[in-house]
PDB file of C-alpha atoms in Angstrom:
ATOM      1  CA  MET A   1     -20.301  -6.644  -3.661  1.00  0.00           C
ATOM      2  CA  VAL A   2     -17.277  -5.082  -1.963  1.00  0.00           C
ATOM      3  CA  GLU A   3     -17.704  -4.086   1.673  1.00  0.00           C
ATOM      4  CA  TRP A   4     -15.788  -0.968   2.707  1.00  0.00           C
ATOM      5  CA  ILE A   5     -14.603  -0.933   6.315  1.00  0.00           C
ATOM      6  CA  THR A   6     -12.916   2.043   7.977  1.00  0.00           C
ATOM      7  CA  SER A   7     -11.346   1.674  11.424  1.00  0.00           C
ATOM      8  CA  ASP A   8     -10.835   4.650  13.705  1.00  0.00           C
ATOM      9  CA  GLY A   9      -7.720   4.981  15.820  1.00  0.00           C
ATOM     10  CA  LEU A  10      -4.671   2.755  15.452  1.00  0.00           C
ATOM     11  CA  THR A  11      -5.112  -0.928  14.583  1.00  0.00           C
ATOM     12  CA  ASP A  12      -2.828  -3.587  16.054  1.00  0.00           C
ATOM     13  CA  TYR A  13      -0.875  -5.268  13.265  1.00  0.00           C
ATOM     14  CA  ASP A  14      -1.274  -8.877  14.447  1.00  0.00           C
ATOM     15  CA  ALA A  15      -5.004  -8.320  14.887  1.00  0.00           C
ATOM     16  CA  ALA A  16      -5.183  -6.938  11.343  1.00  0.00           C
ATOM     17  CA  VAL A  17      -3.432  -9.973   9.886  1.00  0.00           C
ATOM     18  CA  GLY A  18      -5.758 -12.298  11.780  1.00  0.00           C
ATOM     19  CA  PHE A  19      -8.809 -10.474  10.478  1.00  0.00           C
ATOM     20  CA  MET A  20      -7.536 -10.508   6.891  1.00  0.00           C
ATOM     21  CA  GLU A  21      -6.701 -14.201   6.923  1.00  0.00           C
ATOM     22  CA  ALA A  22     -10.097 -15.110   8.330  1.00  0.00           C
ATOM     23  CA  ARG A  23     -11.942 -12.879   5.878  1.00  0.00           C
ATOM     24  CA  ALA A  24      -9.939 -14.164   2.898  1.00  0.00           C
ATOM     25  CA  GLU A  25     -10.799 -17.749   3.880  1.00  0.00           C
ATOM     26  CA  ALA A  26     -14.480 -16.870   4.199  1.00  0.00           C
ATOM     27  CA  ILE A  27     -14.444 -15.170   0.777  1.00  0.00           C
ATOM     28  CA  ALA A  28     -12.820 -18.235  -0.789  1.00  0.00           C
ATOM     29  CA  LEU A  29     -15.572 -20.393   0.711  1.00  0.00           C
ATOM     30  CA  GLY A  30     -18.293 -18.077  -0.544  1.00  0.00           C
ATOM     31  CA  GLN A  31     -19.284 -17.176   3.006  1.00  0.00           C
ATOM     32  CA  ALA A  32     -18.412 -13.461   2.980  1.00  0.00           C
ATOM     33  CA  ASP A  33     -18.315 -10.500   0.635  1.00  0.00           C
ATOM     34  CA  GLU A  34     -15.066  -9.077  -0.671  1.00  0.00           C
ATOM     35  CA  ALA A  35     -13.746  -6.250   1.494  1.00  0.00           C
ATOM     36  CA  ILE A  36     -11.470  -3.238   1.498  1.00  0.00           C
ATOM     37  CA  TRP A  37     -10.345  -2.276   4.988  1.00  0.00           C
ATOM     38  CA  LEU A  38      -8.928   1.203   5.635  1.00  0.00           C
ATOM     39  CA  VAL A  39      -6.719   1.417   8.726  1.00  0.00           C
ATOM     40  CA  GLU A  40      -3.834   3.215  10.398  1.00  0.00           C
ATOM     41  CA  HIS A  41      -1.234   1.372  12.453  1.00  0.00           C
ATOM     42  CA  PRO A  42       1.002   2.431  15.337  1.00  0.00           C
ATOM     43  CA  PRO A  43       4.633   2.904  14.217  1.00  0.00           C
ATOM     44  CA  LEU A  44       6.090  -0.411  13.063  1.00  0.00           C
ATOM     45  CA  TYR A  45       8.194  -2.081  10.410  1.00  0.00           C
ATOM     46  CA  THR A  46       7.150  -5.133   8.402  1.00  0.00           C
ATOM     47  CA  ALA A  47       9.446  -7.546   6.596  1.00  0.00           C
ATOM     48  CA  GLY A  48       8.017  -9.030   3.417  1.00  0.00           C
ATOM     49  CA  THR A  49       9.088 -12.328   1.914  1.00  0.00           C
ATOM     50  CA  SER A  50      12.049 -10.706   0.082  1.00  0.00           C
ATOM     51  CA  ALA A  51      13.336  -8.624   3.024  1.00  0.00           C
ATOM     52  CA  LYS A  52      17.110  -8.477   3.573  1.00  0.00           C
ATOM     53  CA  VAL A  53      18.442  -8.267   7.134  1.00  0.00           C
ATOM     54  CA  GLU A  54      20.854  -5.471   6.250  1.00  0.00           C
ATOM     55  CA  ASP A  55      17.953  -3.260   5.173  1.00  0.00           C
ATOM     56  CA  LEU A  56      16.707  -3.054   8.765  1.00  0.00           C
ATOM     57  CA  THR A  57      19.091  -0.329   9.891  1.00  0.00           C
ATOM     58  CA  ASP A  58      17.525   0.433  13.302  1.00  0.00           C
ATOM     59  CA  PRO A  59      15.974  -2.812  14.601  1.00  0.00           C
ATOM     60  CA  GLU A  60      15.323  -1.431  18.099  1.00  0.00           C
ATOM     61  CA  ARG A  61      13.369   1.619  16.977  1.00  0.00           C
ATOM     62  CA  PHE A  62       9.909   0.141  16.405  1.00  0.00           C
ATOM     63  CA  PRO A  63       8.369  -3.340  16.562  1.00  0.00           C
ATOM     64  CA  VAL A  64       9.292  -5.475  13.552  1.00  0.00           C
ATOM     65  CA  TYR A  65       6.765  -7.939  12.134  1.00  0.00           C
ATOM     66  CA  THR A  66       7.516 -10.744   9.714  1.00  0.00           C
ATOM     67  CA  SER A  67       4.885 -10.566   7.004  1.00  0.00           C
ATOM     68  CA  LYS A  68       3.856 -13.124   4.394  1.00  0.00           C
ATOM     69  CA  ARG A  69       3.151 -10.418   1.817  1.00  0.00           C
ATOM     70  CA  GLY A  70       5.461  -9.937  -1.134  1.00  0.00           C
ATOM     71  CA  GLY A  71       8.160  -7.277  -1.017  1.00  0.00           C
ATOM     72  CA  GLN A  72      10.847  -6.142   1.399  1.00  0.00           C
ATOM     73  CA  TYR A  73      10.828  -3.833   4.437  1.00  0.00           C
ATOM     74  CA  THR A  74       8.194  -1.172   4.785  1.00  0.00           C
ATOM     75  CA  TYR A  75       6.985   1.215   7.467  1.00  0.00           C
ATOM     76  CA  HIS A  76       3.458   1.721   8.741  1.00  0.00           C
ATOM     77  CA  GLY A  77       2.388   4.389  11.168  1.00  0.00           C
ATOM     78  CA  PRO A  78       0.002   7.212  12.015  1.00  0.00           C
ATOM     79  CA  GLY A  79      -0.716   9.513   9.085  1.00  0.00           C
ATOM     80  CA  GLN A  80      -0.421   6.712   6.550  1.00  0.00           C
ATOM     81  CA  ARG A  81      -3.550   5.223   5.001  1.00  0.00           C
ATOM     82  CA  VAL A  82      -3.301   1.473   4.671  1.00  0.00           C
ATOM     83  CA  ALA A  83      -5.864  -0.161   2.383  1.00  0.00           C
ATOM     84  CA  TYR A  84      -6.087  -3.902   2.878  1.00  0.00           C
ATOM     85  CA  VAL A  85      -7.682  -5.561  -0.146  1.00  0.00           C
ATOM     86  CA  MET A  86      -9.512  -8.850   0.339  1.00  0.00           C
ATOM     87  CA  LEU A  87     -10.648  -9.491  -3.210  1.00  0.00           C
ATOM     88  CA  ASP A  88     -11.336 -12.612  -5.260  1.00  0.00           C
ATOM     89  CA  VAL A  89      -8.594 -12.525  -7.886  1.00  0.00           C
ATOM     90  CA  GLY A  90      -9.859 -15.798  -9.328  1.00  0.00           C
ATOM     91  CA  GLU A  91     -13.169 -14.143 -10.188  1.00  0.00           C
ATOM     92  CA  ARG A  92     -11.254 -11.136 -11.552  1.00  0.00           C
ATOM     93  CA  GLY A  93      -9.369 -13.035 -14.240  1.00  0.00           C
ATOM     94  CA  HIS A  94      -6.837 -15.320 -12.474  1.00  0.00           C
ATOM     95  CA  ASP A  95      -4.098 -12.856 -13.467  1.00  0.00           C
ATOM     96  CA  VAL A  96      -1.899 -11.808 -10.546  1.00  0.00           C
ATOM     97  CA  ARG A  97       0.265  -9.440 -12.587  1.00  0.00           C
ATOM     98  CA  ARG A  98      -2.778  -7.662 -13.918  1.00  0.00           C
ATOM     99  CA  PHE A  99      -4.250  -7.450 -10.425  1.00  0.00           C
ATOM    100  CA  VAL A 100      -1.111  -5.764  -9.102  1.00  0.00           C
ATOM    101  CA  GLN A 101      -1.194  -3.385 -12.069  1.00  0.00           C
ATOM    102  CA  ASP A 102      -4.833  -2.646 -11.214  1.00  0.00           C
ATOM    103  CA  LEU A 103      -3.812  -1.703  -7.669  1.00  0.00           C
ATOM    104  CA  GLU A 104      -1.100   0.583  -9.038  1.00  0.00           C
ATOM    105  CA  THR A 105      -3.624   2.160 -11.398  1.00  0.00           C
ATOM    106  CA  TRP A 106      -5.982   2.654  -8.473  1.00  0.00           C
ATOM    107  CA  VAL A 107      -3.357   4.460  -6.394  1.00  0.00           C
ATOM    108  CA  ILE A 108      -2.383   6.663  -9.341  1.00  0.00           C
ATOM    109  CA  ALA A 109      -6.025   7.548  -9.983  1.00  0.00           C
ATOM    110  CA  ALA A 110      -6.580   8.405  -6.314  1.00  0.00           C
ATOM    111  CA  LEU A 111      -3.494  10.643  -6.278  1.00  0.00           C
ATOM    112  CA  ALA A 112      -4.701  12.347  -9.452  1.00  0.00           C
ATOM    113  CA  GLU A 113      -7.755  13.501  -7.471  1.00  0.00           C
ATOM    114  CA  PHE A 114      -5.286  15.862  -5.749  1.00  0.00           C
ATOM    115  CA  ASN A 115      -3.450  16.768  -8.973  1.00  0.00           C
ATOM    116  CA  VAL A 116      -0.506  14.580  -7.985  1.00  0.00           C
ATOM    117  CA  LYS A 117       1.095  12.635 -10.836  1.00  0.00           C
ATOM    118  CA  GLY A 118       2.002   9.203  -9.526  1.00  0.00           C
ATOM    119  CA  GLU A 119       4.171   7.002 -11.725  1.00  0.00           C
ATOM    120  CA  ILE A 120       5.477   3.438 -11.893  1.00  0.00           C
ATOM    121  CA  ARG A 121       9.154   2.720 -12.406  1.00  0.00           C
ATOM    122  CA  GLU A 122      10.592  -0.497 -13.823  1.00  0.00           C
ATOM    123  CA  GLY A 123      12.445  -2.393 -11.115  1.00  0.00           C
ATOM    124  CA  ARG A 124      11.029  -0.241  -8.292  1.00  0.00           C
ATOM    125  CA  VAL A 125       7.934  -1.379  -6.420  1.00  0.00           C
ATOM    126  CA  GLY A 126       5.346   1.228  -5.490  1.00  0.00           C
ATOM    127  CA  VAL A 127       4.203   4.584  -6.816  1.00  0.00           C
ATOM    128  CA  TRP A 128       6.595   7.498  -7.273  1.00  0.00           C
ATOM    129  CA  VAL A 129       6.443  11.253  -7.785  1.00  0.00           C
ATOM    130  CA  GLU A 130       9.040  13.474  -9.400  1.00  0.00           C
ATOM    131  CA  ARG A 131      10.603  16.198  -7.228  1.00  0.00           C
ATOM    132  CA  PRO A 132      12.014  18.776  -9.689  1.00  0.00           C
ATOM    133  CA  GLU A 133      12.438  21.276  -6.866  1.00  0.00           C
ATOM    134  CA  LYS A 134      15.132  19.052  -5.301  1.00  0.00           C
ATOM    135  CA  PRO A 135      18.783  18.966  -6.436  1.00  0.00           C
ATOM    136  CA  ARG A 136      19.213  16.563  -9.315  1.00  0.00           C
ATOM    137  CA  ALA A 137      20.813  13.175  -8.881  1.00  0.00           C
ATOM    138  CA  ILE A 138      24.481  12.615  -9.723  1.00  0.00           C
ATOM    139  CA  ASP A 139      23.499  11.313 -13.161  1.00  0.00           C
ATOM    140  CA  GLY A 140      21.470  14.486 -13.801  1.00  0.00           C
ATOM    141  CA  SER A 141      18.078  12.835 -13.477  1.00  0.00           C
ATOM    142  CA  VAL A 142      15.165  14.393 -11.648  1.00  0.00           C
ATOM    143  CA  ARG A 143      14.822  13.234  -8.061  1.00  0.00           C
ATOM    144  CA  GLU A 144      11.915  10.922  -7.315  1.00  0.00           C
ATOM    145  CA  ASP A 145      10.283  10.053  -3.997  1.00  0.00           C
ATOM    146  CA  LYS A 146       8.032   7.167  -3.097  1.00  0.00           C
ATOM    147  CA  ILE A 147       4.515   8.073  -1.997  1.00  0.00           C
ATOM    148  CA  ALA A 148       2.809   4.671  -1.956  1.00  0.00           C
ATOM    149  CA  ALA A 149       3.810   1.059  -1.346  1.00  0.00           C
ATOM    150  CA  LEU A 150       2.192  -2.206  -2.456  1.00  0.00           C
ATOM    151  CA  GLY A 151       2.474  -5.781  -1.274  1.00  0.00           C
ATOM    152  CA  ILE A 152      -0.087  -8.571  -1.462  1.00  0.00           C
ATOM    153  CA  ARG A 153      -0.492 -12.250  -0.753  1.00  0.00           C
ATOM    154  CA  LEU A 154      -2.937 -14.694  -2.296  1.00  0.00           C
ATOM    155  CA  ARG A 155      -4.592 -17.659  -0.631  1.00  0.00           C
ATOM    156  CA  LYS A 156      -7.016 -19.763  -2.676  1.00  0.00           C
ATOM    157  CA  TRP A 157      -6.980 -16.907  -5.203  1.00  0.00           C
ATOM    158  CA  VAL A 158      -8.168 -14.363  -2.644  1.00  0.00           C
ATOM    159  CA  SER A 159      -5.885 -11.414  -1.916  1.00  0.00           C
ATOM    160  CA  PHE A 160      -4.982  -9.866   1.400  1.00  0.00           C
ATOM    161  CA  HIS A 161      -2.515  -7.226   2.599  1.00  0.00           C
ATOM    162  CA  GLY A 162      -2.574  -4.413   0.025  1.00  0.00           C
ATOM    163  CA  LEU A 163      -1.257  -0.876  -0.286  1.00  0.00           C
ATOM    164  CA  SER A 164      -0.342   2.194   1.722  1.00  0.00           C
ATOM    165  CA  ILE A 165      -0.423   5.888   0.812  1.00  0.00           C
ATOM    166  CA  ASN A 166       1.583   8.452   2.751  1.00  0.00           C
ATOM    167  CA  VAL A 167      -0.848  11.192   3.746  1.00  0.00           C
ATOM    168  CA  ASP A 168       1.014  12.873   6.612  1.00  0.00           C
ATOM    169  CA  PRO A 169       3.213  10.346   8.441  1.00  0.00           C
ATOM    170  CA  ASN A 170       6.437  11.208  10.236  1.00  0.00           C
ATOM    171  CA  LEU A 171       8.805  10.731   7.293  1.00  0.00           C
ATOM    172  CA  GLY A 172      11.737  10.443   9.677  1.00  0.00           C
ATOM    173  CA  HIS A 173      10.374   7.068  10.772  1.00  0.00           C
ATOM    174  CA  PHE A 174      11.343   5.618   7.393  1.00  0.00           C
ATOM    175  CA  SER A 175      15.016   6.093   8.240  1.00  0.00           C
ATOM    176  CA  GLY A 176      15.122   2.894  10.302  1.00  0.00           C
ATOM    177  CA  ILE A 177      14.843   0.785   7.142  1.00  0.00           C
ATOM    178  CA  VAL A 178      15.823   0.849   3.508  1.00  0.00           C
ATOM    179  CA  PRO A 179      12.253   1.097   2.189  1.00  0.00           C
ATOM    180  CA  CYS A 180      11.633  -1.747  -0.262  1.00  0.00           C
ATOM    181  CA  GLY A 181      15.405  -2.138  -0.595  1.00  0.00           C
ATOM    182  CA  ILE A 182      15.792   1.108  -2.557  1.00  0.00           C
ATOM    183  CA  LYS A 183      18.604   3.337  -1.299  1.00  0.00           C
ATOM    184  CA  ASP A 184      18.854   5.946  -4.057  1.00  0.00           C
ATOM    185  CA  HIS A 185      15.435   7.567  -3.622  1.00  0.00           C
ATOM    186  CA  GLY A 186      13.479   9.106  -0.791  1.00  0.00           C
ATOM    187  CA  VAL A 187       9.932   9.055   0.516  1.00  0.00           C
ATOM    188  CA  THR A 188       7.304  11.761   0.537  1.00  0.00           C
ATOM    189  CA  SER A 189       3.685  12.335   1.479  1.00  0.00           C
ATOM    190  CA  LEU A 190       0.774  14.398   0.245  1.00  0.00           C
ATOM    191  CA  VAL A 191       1.324  16.949   3.000  1.00  0.00           C
ATOM    192  CA  ASP A 192       5.076  16.987   2.307  1.00  0.00           C
ATOM    193  CA  LEU A 193       4.181  17.917  -1.273  1.00  0.00           C
ATOM    194  CA  GLY A 194       2.385  20.977   0.110  1.00  0.00           C
ATOM    195  CA  LEU A 195      -1.162  19.628  -0.077  1.00  0.00           C
ATOM    196  CA  PRO A 196      -3.478  20.097   2.951  1.00  0.00           C
ATOM    197  CA  VAL A 197      -5.036  16.659   2.450  1.00  0.00           C
ATOM    198  CA  THR A 198      -6.746  14.740   5.260  1.00  0.00           C
ATOM    199  CA  MET A 199      -7.176  11.012   5.738  1.00  0.00           C
ATOM    200  CA  GLN A 200     -10.878  11.421   4.984  1.00  0.00           C
ATOM    201  CA  ASP A 201     -10.022  13.127   1.680  1.00  0.00           C
ATOM    202  CA  VAL A 202      -7.870  10.152   0.687  1.00  0.00           C
ATOM    203  CA  ASP A 203     -10.563   7.688   1.717  1.00  0.00           C
ATOM    204  CA  LEU A 204     -13.086   9.441  -0.526  1.00  0.00           C
ATOM    205  CA  ALA A 205     -10.603   9.481  -3.418  1.00  0.00           C
ATOM    206  CA  LEU A 206      -9.966   5.749  -3.020  1.00  0.00           C
ATOM    207  CA  ARG A 207     -13.682   5.004  -3.075  1.00  0.00           C
ATOM    208  CA  ARG A 208     -14.331   7.255  -6.080  1.00  0.00           C
ATOM    209  CA  THR A 209     -11.602   5.661  -8.202  1.00  0.00           C
ATOM    210  CA  PHE A 210     -11.837   1.992  -7.232  1.00  0.00           C
ATOM    211  CA  GLU A 211     -14.470   0.737  -9.673  1.00  0.00           C
ATOM    212  CA  ALA A 212     -12.807   2.316 -12.710  1.00  0.00           C
ATOM    213  CA  SER A 213      -9.353   1.011 -11.749  1.00  0.00           C
ATOM    214  CA  VAL A 214      -9.714  -2.569 -10.542  1.00  0.00           C
ATOM    215  CA  THR A 215     -10.921  -5.336 -12.858  1.00  0.00           C
ATOM    216  CA  PRO A 216     -14.517  -6.195 -11.878  1.00  0.00           C
ATOM    217  CA  ARG A 217     -15.678  -9.642 -10.873  1.00  0.00           C
ATOM    218  CA  ARG A 218     -17.109 -11.835 -13.580  1.00  0.00           C
ATOM    219  CA  PRO A 219     -20.900 -11.606 -13.809  1.00  0.00           C
ATOM    220  CA  VAL A 220     -22.681 -14.317 -11.858  1.00  0.00           C
TER     221      VAL A 220
END
């Protein structure tokens, strides 16, 4: 059983990490159900385990948190849905690569609920959308913007951290970092794409598409 938790308002980042670590430990011990926690954070930057100092271009702009999740720098803030996934990967096949692919599939399926075609790109973490209405790149390729980020950590085969989808954040806040170390592409959101989507709409889409996207637990 997966418990769905939705927090109103803005959740402190350190408090979120503390909750996730405690819940992941309890899941590993068989003392708690798996959980997906939907939150928003105040504006902040997080540095994953592969973050490069030079990619933090405006270190005084927002608080910067060192994170144990995989990946590089990312932004969290109001208007962005963060889905923290505390799931037993051991009971879902002991396959970390497949689990990450499941999370990508989940995001793509949720975006498809709004007729947005999310795509994965080799060598680029996250989920991307093509922007044919923008001027083409120097090499003639269609511009692409990032709409969702992913980064997880495992402890005793239980995941925590997770993914974020840009619903209607202040996209200018991303300019204080090089998001995920990628300089040649931009960021977008559902509202930036012209869709009047609310946070509640995204939450419903995530719940509708989860079971079909993420490998289920093994039967008991």
